[in-house]
């Protein structure tokens, strides 16, 4: 018997880069990559030539010069003598704050509206439909301006809360006072403060560190408990009841720390012409957060509704046949399965909300666009550098959000064999 070695793997020839399907795709990808790199190099070279013709060079030294302007809302210490780099960090933190709070609030609102839109109550379902259609089909910028007009024209001034018979009343158990200048909310106080961990100009409260450590430990213990319960179920066929242990693991340490540090709410109190003791949120932040929440919540509601409708009706009927009530059927049967359909488009909405936060310039909120892309750009004249930095930062934020949500999606998606 004669064996022809190498019959399945003919020798490589240059013509195979075009005529062989195994190499043709690699050839096309290499050509496209080279063309893209050539276009990018031409663009960069042309930009540098134009800057040189204007007497400018590409430099980021301006980041270390004195900023010279104030930022109303700051999460870390800042004053006008700090550098443009620190002002940029302040703006980035403000962007992250409004984006994170907006994503949380829009998700809660969207889930509620999406579920209620499928309600058998005709009036509730139609009201939710009107909300979704109205907010989804009007540009976000208009909603931001509408919210700004409401807060500046309708809300009372701070002195309207003064006197025995004030013209305005605080809301939510006399804890929140919306005004036409700011919104006063309660702050968190401690009767037994443990001090702070100094990190230069910044400091982190030891109480915050203690809560973070306790919650992380409880989370780790909860995961160990789940794995133990799964092993018991695999071995015996019965899953032990662990919900009360899980609840105790989170609640007991948190309640103990709350009691030990004496955490309590400090309501805002009107003193003179302004509220004190609480936190006075700039209305620019409140307006932007409210508009982003209402606008994105309408899109998330449609995503939730589509996800619920994607679940087979037989699942709901089977749950009813087992005696589950509609509320528990929705929370235990329908929503967990709908989550696999909801999460992928939800990632896009989180990305949109983060990028839409750059419309903060319309209300004067000093986010990344207002600091680096606004005052810093105008003062230094470094428009190219500021734009490159902003594009890089927004790109990094989007990639981080997308990566995080994709990891979550991989954990909840339907596993197919």
PDB file of C-alpha atoms in Angstrom, residues 35-325:
ATOM      1  CA  UNK A  35      -5.831  51.148   4.402  1.00  0.00           C
ATOM      2  CA  UNK A  36      -7.258  52.197   7.775  1.00  0.00           C
ATOM      3  CA  UNK A  37      -3.773  52.799   9.183  1.00  0.00           C
ATOM      4  CA  UNK A  38      -2.803  54.827   6.108  1.00  0.00           C
ATOM      5  CA  UNK A  39      -5.968  56.931   6.439  1.00  0.00           C
ATOM      6  CA  UNK A  40      -5.307  57.482  10.153  1.00  0.00           C
ATOM      7  CA  UNK A  41      -1.681  58.447   9.555  1.00  0.00           C
ATOM      8  CA  UNK A  42      -2.733  60.873   6.811  1.00  0.00           C
ATOM      9  CA  UNK A  43      -5.349  62.407   9.095  1.00  0.00           C
ATOM     10  CA  UNK A  44      -2.891  62.825  11.973  1.00  0.00           C
ATOM     11  CA  UNK A  45      -0.183  64.231   9.719  1.00  0.00           C
ATOM     12  CA  UNK A  46      -2.632  66.656   8.087  1.00  0.00           C
ATOM     13  CA  UNK A  47      -3.859  67.791  11.520  1.00  0.00           C
ATOM     14  CA  UNK A  48      -0.320  68.385  12.768  1.00  0.00           C
ATOM     15  CA  UNK A  49       0.543  70.322   9.604  1.00  0.00           C
ATOM     16  CA  UNK A  50      -2.537  72.530   9.976  1.00  0.00           C
ATOM     17  CA  UNK A  51      -1.770  73.178  13.641  1.00  0.00           C
ATOM     18  CA  UNK A  52       1.794  74.075  12.702  1.00  0.00           C
ATOM     19  CA  UNK A  53       0.531  76.470  10.040  1.00  0.00           C
ATOM     20  CA  UNK A  54      -1.584  78.143  12.738  1.00  0.00           C
ATOM     21  CA  UNK A  55       1.443  78.408  15.012  1.00  0.00           C
ATOM     22  CA  UNK A  56       0.275  75.681  17.379  1.00  0.00           C
ATOM     23  CA  UNK A  57       1.725  72.391  18.522  1.00  0.00           C
ATOM     24  CA  UNK A  58      -0.027  69.412  20.038  1.00  0.00           C
ATOM     25  CA  UNK A  59       0.674  69.691  23.754  1.00  0.00           C
ATOM     26  CA  UNK A  60      -1.130  68.782  26.968  1.00  0.00           C
ATOM     27  CA  UNK A  61       0.895  71.070  29.233  1.00  0.00           C
ATOM     28  CA  UNK A  62      -2.186  73.252  29.762  1.00  0.00           C
ATOM     29  CA  UNK A  63      -3.615  70.558  32.036  1.00  0.00           C
ATOM     30  CA  UNK A  64      -1.092  71.524  34.725  1.00  0.00           C
ATOM     31  CA  UNK A  65      -1.776  75.255  34.636  1.00  0.00           C
ATOM     32  CA  UNK A  66      -4.060  77.136  37.018  1.00  0.00           C
ATOM     33  CA  UNK A  67      -7.719  76.717  36.067  1.00  0.00           C
ATOM     34  CA  UNK A  68      -8.978  79.986  37.550  1.00  0.00           C
ATOM     35  CA  UNK A  69     -12.688  79.183  37.519  1.00  0.00           C
ATOM     36  CA  UNK A  70     -15.133  77.784  40.056  1.00  0.00           C
ATOM     37  CA  UNK A  71     -17.304  74.664  39.806  1.00  0.00           C
ATOM     38  CA  UNK A  72     -20.535  74.807  41.839  1.00  0.00           C
ATOM     39  CA  UNK A  73     -20.877  71.065  42.539  1.00  0.00           C
ATOM     40  CA  UNK A  74     -17.805  69.114  43.640  1.00  0.00           C
ATOM     41  CA  UNK A  75     -17.425  65.556  44.897  1.00  0.00           C
ATOM     42  CA  UNK A  76     -13.796  66.143  45.922  1.00  0.00           C
ATOM     43  CA  UNK A  77     -12.147  69.384  47.132  1.00  0.00           C
ATOM     44  CA  UNK A  78     -11.490  71.959  44.420  1.00  0.00           C
ATOM     45  CA  UNK A  79     -10.901  75.697  44.138  1.00  0.00           C
ATOM     46  CA  UNK A  80     -10.036  78.080  41.361  1.00  0.00           C
ATOM     47  CA  UNK A  81      -6.287  77.828  42.127  1.00  0.00           C
ATOM     48  CA  UNK A  82      -6.239  74.135  41.148  1.00  0.00           C
ATOM     49  CA  UNK A  83      -5.097  72.925  37.756  1.00  0.00           C
ATOM     50  CA  UNK A  84      -7.163  72.233  34.666  1.00  0.00           C
ATOM     51  CA  UNK A  85      -6.408  68.542  35.233  1.00  0.00           C
ATOM     52  CA  UNK A  86      -8.179  68.612  38.596  1.00  0.00           C
ATOM     53  CA  UNK A  87     -11.062  70.566  37.055  1.00  0.00           C
ATOM     54  CA  UNK A  88     -11.311  67.829  34.436  1.00  0.00           C
ATOM     55  CA  UNK A  89     -11.457  65.183  37.166  1.00  0.00           C
ATOM     56  CA  UNK A  90     -14.220  67.166  38.909  1.00  0.00           C
ATOM     57  CA  UNK A  91     -16.166  67.282  35.648  1.00  0.00           C
ATOM     58  CA  UNK A  92     -15.641  63.576  35.056  1.00  0.00           C
ATOM     59  CA  UNK A  93     -16.904  62.750  38.563  1.00  0.00           C
ATOM     60  CA  UNK A  94     -19.973  64.926  37.964  1.00  0.00           C
ATOM     61  CA  UNK A  95     -20.596  63.057  34.701  1.00  0.00           C
ATOM     62  CA  UNK A  96     -20.291  59.711  36.465  1.00  0.00           C
ATOM     63  CA  UNK A  97     -22.600  60.863  39.280  1.00  0.00           C
ATOM     64  CA  UNK A  98     -25.460  61.964  37.035  1.00  0.00           C
ATOM     65  CA  UNK A  99     -24.980  58.926  34.752  1.00  0.00           C
ATOM     66  CA  UNK A 100     -25.015  56.342  37.559  1.00  0.00           C
ATOM     67  CA  UNK A 101     -27.985  57.922  39.343  1.00  0.00           C
ATOM     68  CA  UNK A 102     -29.778  58.313  36.001  1.00  0.00           C
ATOM     69  CA  UNK A 103     -29.244  54.655  35.053  1.00  0.00           C
ATOM     70  CA  UNK A 104     -30.550  53.482  38.442  1.00  0.00           C
ATOM     71  CA  UNK A 105     -33.636  55.722  38.407  1.00  0.00           C
ATOM     72  CA  UNK A 106     -34.411  55.072  34.716  1.00  0.00           C
ATOM     73  CA  UNK A 107     -34.181  51.317  35.258  1.00  0.00           C
ATOM     74  CA  UNK A 108     -36.587  51.410  38.208  1.00  0.00           C
ATOM     75  CA  UNK A 109     -39.003  53.683  36.323  1.00  0.00           C
ATOM     76  CA  UNK A 110     -38.726  51.664  33.102  1.00  0.00           C
ATOM     77  CA  UNK A 111     -39.396  48.326  34.796  1.00  0.00           C
ATOM     78  CA  UNK A 112     -42.460  49.694  36.604  1.00  0.00           C
ATOM     79  CA  UNK A 113     -43.878  51.368  33.487  1.00  0.00           C
ATOM     80  CA  UNK A 114     -43.077  48.380  31.263  1.00  0.00           C
ATOM     81  CA  UNK A 115     -44.921  46.001  33.588  1.00  0.00           C
ATOM     82  CA  UNK A 116     -47.864  48.365  34.111  1.00  0.00           C
ATOM     83  CA  UNK A 117     -48.250  48.851  30.356  1.00  0.00           C
ATOM     84  CA  UNK A 118     -49.231  45.187  30.167  1.00  0.00           C
ATOM     85  CA  UNK A 119     -51.743  45.609  32.991  1.00  0.00           C
ATOM     86  CA  UNK A 120     -55.285  44.389  32.456  1.00  0.00           C
ATOM     87  CA  UNK A 121     -56.468  47.720  33.866  1.00  0.00           C
ATOM     88  CA  UNK A 122     -57.394  49.698  30.742  1.00  0.00           C
ATOM     89  CA  UNK A 123     -56.774  53.145  32.259  1.00  0.00           C
ATOM     90  CA  UNK A 124     -53.357  52.313  33.750  1.00  0.00           C
ATOM     91  CA  UNK A 125     -52.176  50.640  30.553  1.00  0.00           C
ATOM     92  CA  UNK A 126     -53.233  53.647  28.445  1.00  0.00           C
ATOM     93  CA  UNK A 127     -51.613  56.149  30.817  1.00  0.00           C
ATOM     94  CA  UNK A 128     -48.337  54.227  30.596  1.00  0.00           C
ATOM     95  CA  UNK A 129     -48.649  54.160  26.805  1.00  0.00           C
ATOM     96  CA  UNK A 130     -49.116  57.933  26.719  1.00  0.00           C
ATOM     97  CA  UNK A 131     -46.028  58.421  28.909  1.00  0.00           C
ATOM     98  CA  UNK A 132     -43.887  56.189  26.711  1.00  0.00           C
ATOM     99  CA  UNK A 133     -45.015  57.715  23.426  1.00  0.00           C
ATOM    100  CA  UNK A 134     -44.742  61.320  24.638  1.00  0.00           C
ATOM    101  CA  UNK A 135     -41.261  61.035  26.143  1.00  0.00           C
ATOM    102  CA  UNK A 136     -39.849  58.732  23.482  1.00  0.00           C
ATOM    103  CA  UNK A 137     -40.803  60.904  20.522  1.00  0.00           C
ATOM    104  CA  UNK A 138     -39.654  64.319  21.741  1.00  0.00           C
ATOM    105  CA  UNK A 139     -35.928  65.200  21.723  1.00  0.00           C
ATOM    106  CA  UNK A 140     -34.126  64.975  25.037  1.00  0.00           C
ATOM    107  CA  UNK A 141     -32.863  68.561  24.829  1.00  0.00           C
ATOM    108  CA  UNK A 142     -36.444  69.853  24.830  1.00  0.00           C
ATOM    109  CA  UNK A 143     -37.250  67.829  27.948  1.00  0.00           C
ATOM    110  CA  UNK A 144     -34.170  69.240  29.667  1.00  0.00           C
ATOM    111  CA  UNK A 145     -35.311  72.769  28.852  1.00  0.00           C
ATOM    112  CA  UNK A 146     -38.883  71.998  29.983  1.00  0.00           C
ATOM    113  CA  UNK A 147     -37.628  70.670  33.329  1.00  0.00           C
ATOM    114  CA  UNK A 148     -35.386  73.720  33.692  1.00  0.00           C
ATOM    115  CA  UNK A 149     -38.335  76.042  33.035  1.00  0.00           C
ATOM    116  CA  UNK A 150     -40.418  74.221  35.648  1.00  0.00           C
ATOM    117  CA  UNK A 151     -37.707  74.447  38.290  1.00  0.00           C
ATOM    118  CA  UNK A 152     -36.904  78.103  37.623  1.00  0.00           C
ATOM    119  CA  UNK A 153     -40.427  79.424  37.049  1.00  0.00           C
ATOM    120  CA  UNK A 154     -42.721  77.188  39.109  1.00  0.00           C
ATOM    121  CA  UNK A 155     -40.656  76.281  42.163  1.00  0.00           C
ATOM    122  CA  UNK A 156     -40.815  78.779  45.070  1.00  0.00           C
ATOM    123  CA  UNK A 157     -37.832  80.789  46.294  1.00  0.00           C
ATOM    124  CA  UNK A 158     -36.155  79.640  49.557  1.00  0.00           C
ATOM    125  CA  UNK A 159     -37.773  82.419  51.610  1.00  0.00           C
ATOM    126  CA  UNK A 160     -41.222  81.045  50.688  1.00  0.00           C
ATOM    127  CA  UNK A 161     -40.614  78.365  53.347  1.00  0.00           C
ATOM    128  CA  UNK A 162     -40.146  80.988  56.074  1.00  0.00           C
ATOM    129  CA  UNK A 163     -42.632  81.911  58.790  1.00  0.00           C
ATOM    130  CA  UNK A 164     -45.440  80.272  60.710  1.00  0.00           C
ATOM    131  CA  UNK A 165     -47.668  80.178  57.639  1.00  0.00           C
ATOM    132  CA  UNK A 166     -45.179  79.659  54.813  1.00  0.00           C
ATOM    133  CA  UNK A 167     -46.203  80.020  51.197  1.00  0.00           C
ATOM    134  CA  UNK A 168     -44.570  76.659  50.368  1.00  0.00           C
ATOM    135  CA  UNK A 169     -44.309  73.378  52.248  1.00  0.00           C
ATOM    136  CA  UNK A 170     -41.506  70.844  52.245  1.00  0.00           C
ATOM    137  CA  UNK A 171     -42.348  67.441  50.755  1.00  0.00           C
ATOM    138  CA  UNK A 172     -41.707  63.819  51.775  1.00  0.00           C
ATOM    139  CA  UNK A 173     -42.192  64.172  55.545  1.00  0.00           C
ATOM    140  CA  UNK A 174     -40.688  67.688  55.558  1.00  0.00           C
ATOM    141  CA  UNK A 175     -37.344  66.326  54.350  1.00  0.00           C
ATOM    142  CA  UNK A 176     -37.028  67.853  50.847  1.00  0.00           C
ATOM    143  CA  UNK A 177     -37.450  71.494  49.833  1.00  0.00           C
ATOM    144  CA  UNK A 178     -37.379  72.200  46.071  1.00  0.00           C
ATOM    145  CA  UNK A 179     -36.667  75.841  45.293  1.00  0.00           C
ATOM    146  CA  UNK A 180     -35.987  77.866  42.186  1.00  0.00           C
ATOM    147  CA  UNK A 181     -32.259  77.964  43.043  1.00  0.00           C
ATOM    148  CA  UNK A 182     -31.500  74.542  44.473  1.00  0.00           C
ATOM    149  CA  UNK A 183     -33.136  71.483  46.011  1.00  0.00           C
ATOM    150  CA  UNK A 184     -32.470  70.982  49.718  1.00  0.00           C
ATOM    151  CA  UNK A 185     -32.292  67.312  50.795  1.00  0.00           C
ATOM    152  CA  UNK A 186     -31.259  65.650  54.072  1.00  0.00           C
ATOM    153  CA  UNK A 187     -27.644  64.822  54.794  1.00  0.00           C
ATOM    154  CA  UNK A 188     -26.325  61.837  56.750  1.00  0.00           C
ATOM    155  CA  UNK A 189     -24.915  62.555  60.191  1.00  0.00           C
ATOM    156  CA  UNK A 190     -23.104  60.462  62.792  1.00  0.00           C
ATOM    157  CA  UNK A 191     -23.200  60.838  66.577  1.00  0.00           C
ATOM    158  CA  UNK A 192     -20.056  58.678  66.914  1.00  0.00           C
ATOM    159  CA  UNK A 193     -17.873  59.540  63.891  1.00  0.00           C
ATOM    160  CA  UNK A 194     -14.762  57.333  63.552  1.00  0.00           C
ATOM    161  CA  UNK A 195     -12.696  59.897  61.642  1.00  0.00           C
ATOM    162  CA  UNK A 196     -11.337  59.754  58.126  1.00  0.00           C
ATOM    163  CA  UNK A 197      -8.490  58.087  56.283  1.00  0.00           C
ATOM    164  CA  UNK A 198      -6.400  60.931  54.879  1.00  0.00           C
ATOM    165  CA  UNK A 199      -5.378  60.602  51.214  1.00  0.00           C
ATOM    166  CA  UNK A 200      -3.766  63.972  50.603  1.00  0.00           C
ATOM    167  CA  UNK A 201      -6.474  66.585  50.091  1.00  0.00           C
ATOM    168  CA  UNK A 202      -9.139  63.901  49.989  1.00  0.00           C
ATOM    169  CA  UNK A 203     -10.280  61.707  52.821  1.00  0.00           C
ATOM    170  CA  UNK A 204     -12.407  58.603  53.139  1.00  0.00           C
ATOM    171  CA  UNK A 205     -14.542  58.120  56.222  1.00  0.00           C
ATOM    172  CA  UNK A 206     -13.688  55.023  58.228  1.00  0.00           C
ATOM    173  CA  UNK A 207     -17.429  54.474  58.531  1.00  0.00           C
ATOM    174  CA  UNK A 208     -17.697  54.191  54.736  1.00  0.00           C
ATOM    175  CA  UNK A 209     -14.770  51.761  54.681  1.00  0.00           C
ATOM    176  CA  UNK A 210     -16.385  49.695  57.447  1.00  0.00           C
ATOM    177  CA  UNK A 211     -19.686  49.490  55.556  1.00  0.00           C
ATOM    178  CA  UNK A 212     -17.876  48.550  52.328  1.00  0.00           C
ATOM    179  CA  UNK A 213     -15.903  45.782  54.071  1.00  0.00           C
ATOM    180  CA  UNK A 214     -19.014  44.423  55.800  1.00  0.00           C
ATOM    181  CA  UNK A 215     -21.055  44.373  52.589  1.00  0.00           C
ATOM    182  CA  UNK A 216     -18.185  42.726  50.663  1.00  0.00           C
ATOM    183  CA  UNK A 217     -17.837  40.076  53.387  1.00  0.00           C
ATOM    184  CA  UNK A 218     -21.605  39.470  53.385  1.00  0.00           C
ATOM    185  CA  UNK A 219     -21.561  39.146  49.582  1.00  0.00           C
ATOM    186  CA  UNK A 220     -18.748  36.585  49.768  1.00  0.00           C
ATOM    187  CA  UNK A 221     -20.563  34.646  52.478  1.00  0.00           C
ATOM    188  CA  UNK A 222     -23.785  34.722  50.459  1.00  0.00           C
ATOM    189  CA  UNK A 223     -22.015  33.200  47.443  1.00  0.00           C
ATOM    190  CA  UNK A 224     -20.502  30.458  49.627  1.00  0.00           C
ATOM    191  CA  UNK A 225     -23.947  29.800  51.096  1.00  0.00           C
ATOM    192  CA  UNK A 226     -25.473  29.499  47.614  1.00  0.00           C
ATOM    193  CA  UNK A 227     -22.854  26.995  46.519  1.00  0.00           C
ATOM    194  CA  UNK A 228     -23.460  24.944  49.682  1.00  0.00           C
ATOM    195  CA  UNK A 229     -27.222  24.984  49.096  1.00  0.00           C
ATOM    196  CA  UNK A 230     -26.682  23.884  45.484  1.00  0.00           C
ATOM    197  CA  UNK A 231     -24.492  20.987  46.589  1.00  0.00           C
ATOM    198  CA  UNK A 232     -27.134  19.891  49.097  1.00  0.00           C
ATOM    199  CA  UNK A 233     -29.808  20.098  46.401  1.00  0.00           C
ATOM    200  CA  UNK A 234     -27.708  18.062  43.983  1.00  0.00           C
ATOM    201  CA  UNK A 235     -27.087  15.407  46.635  1.00  0.00           C
ATOM    202  CA  UNK A 236     -30.529  15.152  48.235  1.00  0.00           C
ATOM    203  CA  UNK A 237     -32.933  16.695  45.728  1.00  0.00           C
ATOM    204  CA  UNK A 238     -34.092  19.249  48.307  1.00  0.00           C
ATOM    205  CA  UNK A 239     -32.809  22.773  48.526  1.00  0.00           C
ATOM    206  CA  UNK A 240     -32.355  24.020  52.096  1.00  0.00           C
ATOM    207  CA  UNK A 241     -34.127  27.238  53.011  1.00  0.00           C
ATOM    208  CA  UNK A 242     -31.390  29.861  53.260  1.00  0.00           C
ATOM    209  CA  UNK A 243     -33.167  33.151  52.622  1.00  0.00           C
ATOM    210  CA  UNK A 244     -33.232  34.068  56.303  1.00  0.00           C
ATOM    211  CA  UNK A 245     -29.495  33.364  56.644  1.00  0.00           C
ATOM    212  CA  UNK A 246     -28.787  35.536  53.597  1.00  0.00           C
ATOM    213  CA  UNK A 247     -30.963  38.328  54.977  1.00  0.00           C
ATOM    214  CA  UNK A 248     -29.220  38.130  58.357  1.00  0.00           C
ATOM    215  CA  UNK A 249     -25.761  38.170  56.764  1.00  0.00           C
ATOM    216  CA  UNK A 250     -26.498  41.526  55.144  1.00  0.00           C
ATOM    217  CA  UNK A 251     -28.891  43.136  57.614  1.00  0.00           C
ATOM    218  CA  UNK A 252     -27.325  42.363  61.006  1.00  0.00           C
ATOM    219  CA  UNK A 253     -23.824  43.830  60.364  1.00  0.00           C
ATOM    220  CA  UNK A 254     -25.283  46.876  58.602  1.00  0.00           C
ATOM    221  CA  UNK A 255     -27.758  47.548  61.402  1.00  0.00           C
ATOM    222  CA  UNK A 256     -25.000  47.093  63.998  1.00  0.00           C
ATOM    223  CA  UNK A 257     -22.723  49.589  62.248  1.00  0.00           C
ATOM    224  CA  UNK A 258     -25.648  51.994  61.845  1.00  0.00           C
ATOM    225  CA  UNK A 259     -26.288  51.802  65.586  1.00  0.00           C
ATOM    226  CA  UNK A 260     -22.591  51.957  66.530  1.00  0.00           C
ATOM    227  CA  UNK A 261     -21.829  55.031  64.431  1.00  0.00           C
ATOM    228  CA  UNK A 262     -25.213  56.606  65.217  1.00  0.00           C
ATOM    229  CA  UNK A 263     -26.180  57.216  61.604  1.00  0.00           C
ATOM    230  CA  UNK A 264     -29.186  59.479  61.170  1.00  0.00           C
ATOM    231  CA  UNK A 265     -30.674  61.890  58.679  1.00  0.00           C
ATOM    232  CA  UNK A 266     -30.219  65.626  59.168  1.00  0.00           C
ATOM    233  CA  UNK A 267     -33.139  67.467  57.523  1.00  0.00           C
ATOM    234  CA  UNK A 268     -32.497  70.850  55.894  1.00  0.00           C
ATOM    235  CA  UNK A 269     -33.510  73.844  57.988  1.00  0.00           C
ATOM    236  CA  UNK A 270     -34.109  77.355  56.705  1.00  0.00           C
ATOM    237  CA  UNK A 271     -31.683  79.772  58.345  1.00  0.00           C
ATOM    238  CA  UNK A 272     -31.732  83.341  57.111  1.00  0.00           C
ATOM    239  CA  UNK A 273     -32.155  83.317  53.369  1.00  0.00           C
ATOM    240  CA  UNK A 274     -30.984  79.763  52.664  1.00  0.00           C
ATOM    241  CA  UNK A 275     -31.359  76.199  53.876  1.00  0.00           C
ATOM    242  CA  UNK A 276     -28.612  74.773  56.090  1.00  0.00           C
ATOM    243  CA  UNK A 277     -27.661  71.434  57.713  1.00  0.00           C
ATOM    244  CA  UNK A 278     -28.781  69.370  54.709  1.00  0.00           C
ATOM    245  CA  UNK A 279     -27.381  69.241  51.189  1.00  0.00           C
ATOM    246  CA  UNK A 280     -28.327  71.891  48.632  1.00  0.00           C
ATOM    247  CA  UNK A 281     -28.284  70.190  45.238  1.00  0.00           C
ATOM    248  CA  UNK A 282     -27.718  72.509  42.313  1.00  0.00           C
ATOM    249  CA  UNK A 283     -30.890  72.652  40.227  1.00  0.00           C
ATOM    250  CA  UNK A 284     -28.810  72.125  37.085  1.00  0.00           C
ATOM    251  CA  UNK A 285     -27.947  68.661  38.381  1.00  0.00           C
ATOM    252  CA  UNK A 286     -31.533  67.905  39.450  1.00  0.00           C
ATOM    253  CA  UNK A 287     -32.950  69.051  36.105  1.00  0.00           C
ATOM    254  CA  UNK A 288     -30.468  67.012  34.087  1.00  0.00           C
ATOM    255  CA  UNK A 289     -30.953  63.898  36.233  1.00  0.00           C
ATOM    256  CA  UNK A 290     -34.762  64.195  36.050  1.00  0.00           C
ATOM    257  CA  UNK A 291     -34.824  64.693  32.266  1.00  0.00           C
ATOM    258  CA  UNK A 292     -32.396  61.813  31.626  1.00  0.00           C
ATOM    259  CA  UNK A 293     -34.445  59.546  33.892  1.00  0.00           C
ATOM    260  CA  UNK A 294     -37.810  60.336  32.314  1.00  0.00           C
ATOM    261  CA  UNK A 295     -36.476  60.161  28.754  1.00  0.00           C
ATOM    262  CA  UNK A 296     -34.443  56.948  29.106  1.00  0.00           C
ATOM    263  CA  UNK A 297     -37.105  55.359  31.322  1.00  0.00           C
ATOM    264  CA  UNK A 298     -39.551  55.457  28.377  1.00  0.00           C
ATOM    265  CA  UNK A 299     -37.135  53.453  26.208  1.00  0.00           C
ATOM    266  CA  UNK A 300     -36.381  50.979  28.988  1.00  0.00           C
ATOM    267  CA  UNK A 301     -40.126  50.497  29.511  1.00  0.00           C
ATOM    268  CA  UNK A 302     -40.476  49.371  25.904  1.00  0.00           C
ATOM    269  CA  UNK A 303     -37.508  47.029  26.299  1.00  0.00           C
ATOM    270  CA  UNK A 304     -39.062  45.510  29.428  1.00  0.00           C
ATOM    271  CA  UNK A 305     -42.438  45.138  27.732  1.00  0.00           C
ATOM    272  CA  UNK A 306     -40.850  43.420  24.732  1.00  0.00           C
ATOM    273  CA  UNK A 307     -38.879  41.116  27.014  1.00  0.00           C
ATOM    274  CA  UNK A 308     -41.996  40.076  28.935  1.00  0.00           C
ATOM    275  CA  UNK A 309     -43.927  39.426  25.738  1.00  0.00           C
ATOM    276  CA  UNK A 310     -41.030  37.281  24.494  1.00  0.00           C
ATOM    277  CA  UNK A 311     -41.613  34.800  27.322  1.00  0.00           C
ATOM    278  CA  UNK A 312     -43.910  31.995  26.274  1.00  0.00           C
ATOM    279  CA  UNK A 313     -47.451  32.341  27.564  1.00  0.00           C
ATOM    280  CA  UNK A 314     -47.271  28.699  28.609  1.00  0.00           C
ATOM    281  CA  UNK A 315     -44.836  29.680  31.352  1.00  0.00           C
ATOM    282  CA  UNK A 316     -47.396  32.038  32.874  1.00  0.00           C
ATOM    283  CA  UNK A 317     -50.199  29.495  32.555  1.00  0.00           C
ATOM    284  CA  UNK A 318     -48.037  26.821  34.180  1.00  0.00           C
ATOM    285  CA  UNK A 319     -47.281  29.161  37.095  1.00  0.00           C
ATOM    286  CA  UNK A 320     -51.001  29.903  37.531  1.00  0.00           C
ATOM    287  CA  UNK A 321     -51.711  26.162  37.417  1.00  0.00           C
ATOM    288  CA  UNK A 322     -49.286  25.723  40.322  1.00  0.00           C
ATOM    289  CA  UNK A 323     -51.240  28.264  42.340  1.00  0.00           C
ATOM    290  CA  UNK A 324     -48.882  31.246  42.063  1.00  0.00           C
ATOM    291  CA  UNK A 325     -50.501  34.658  42.204  1.00  0.00           C
TER     292      UNK A 325
END
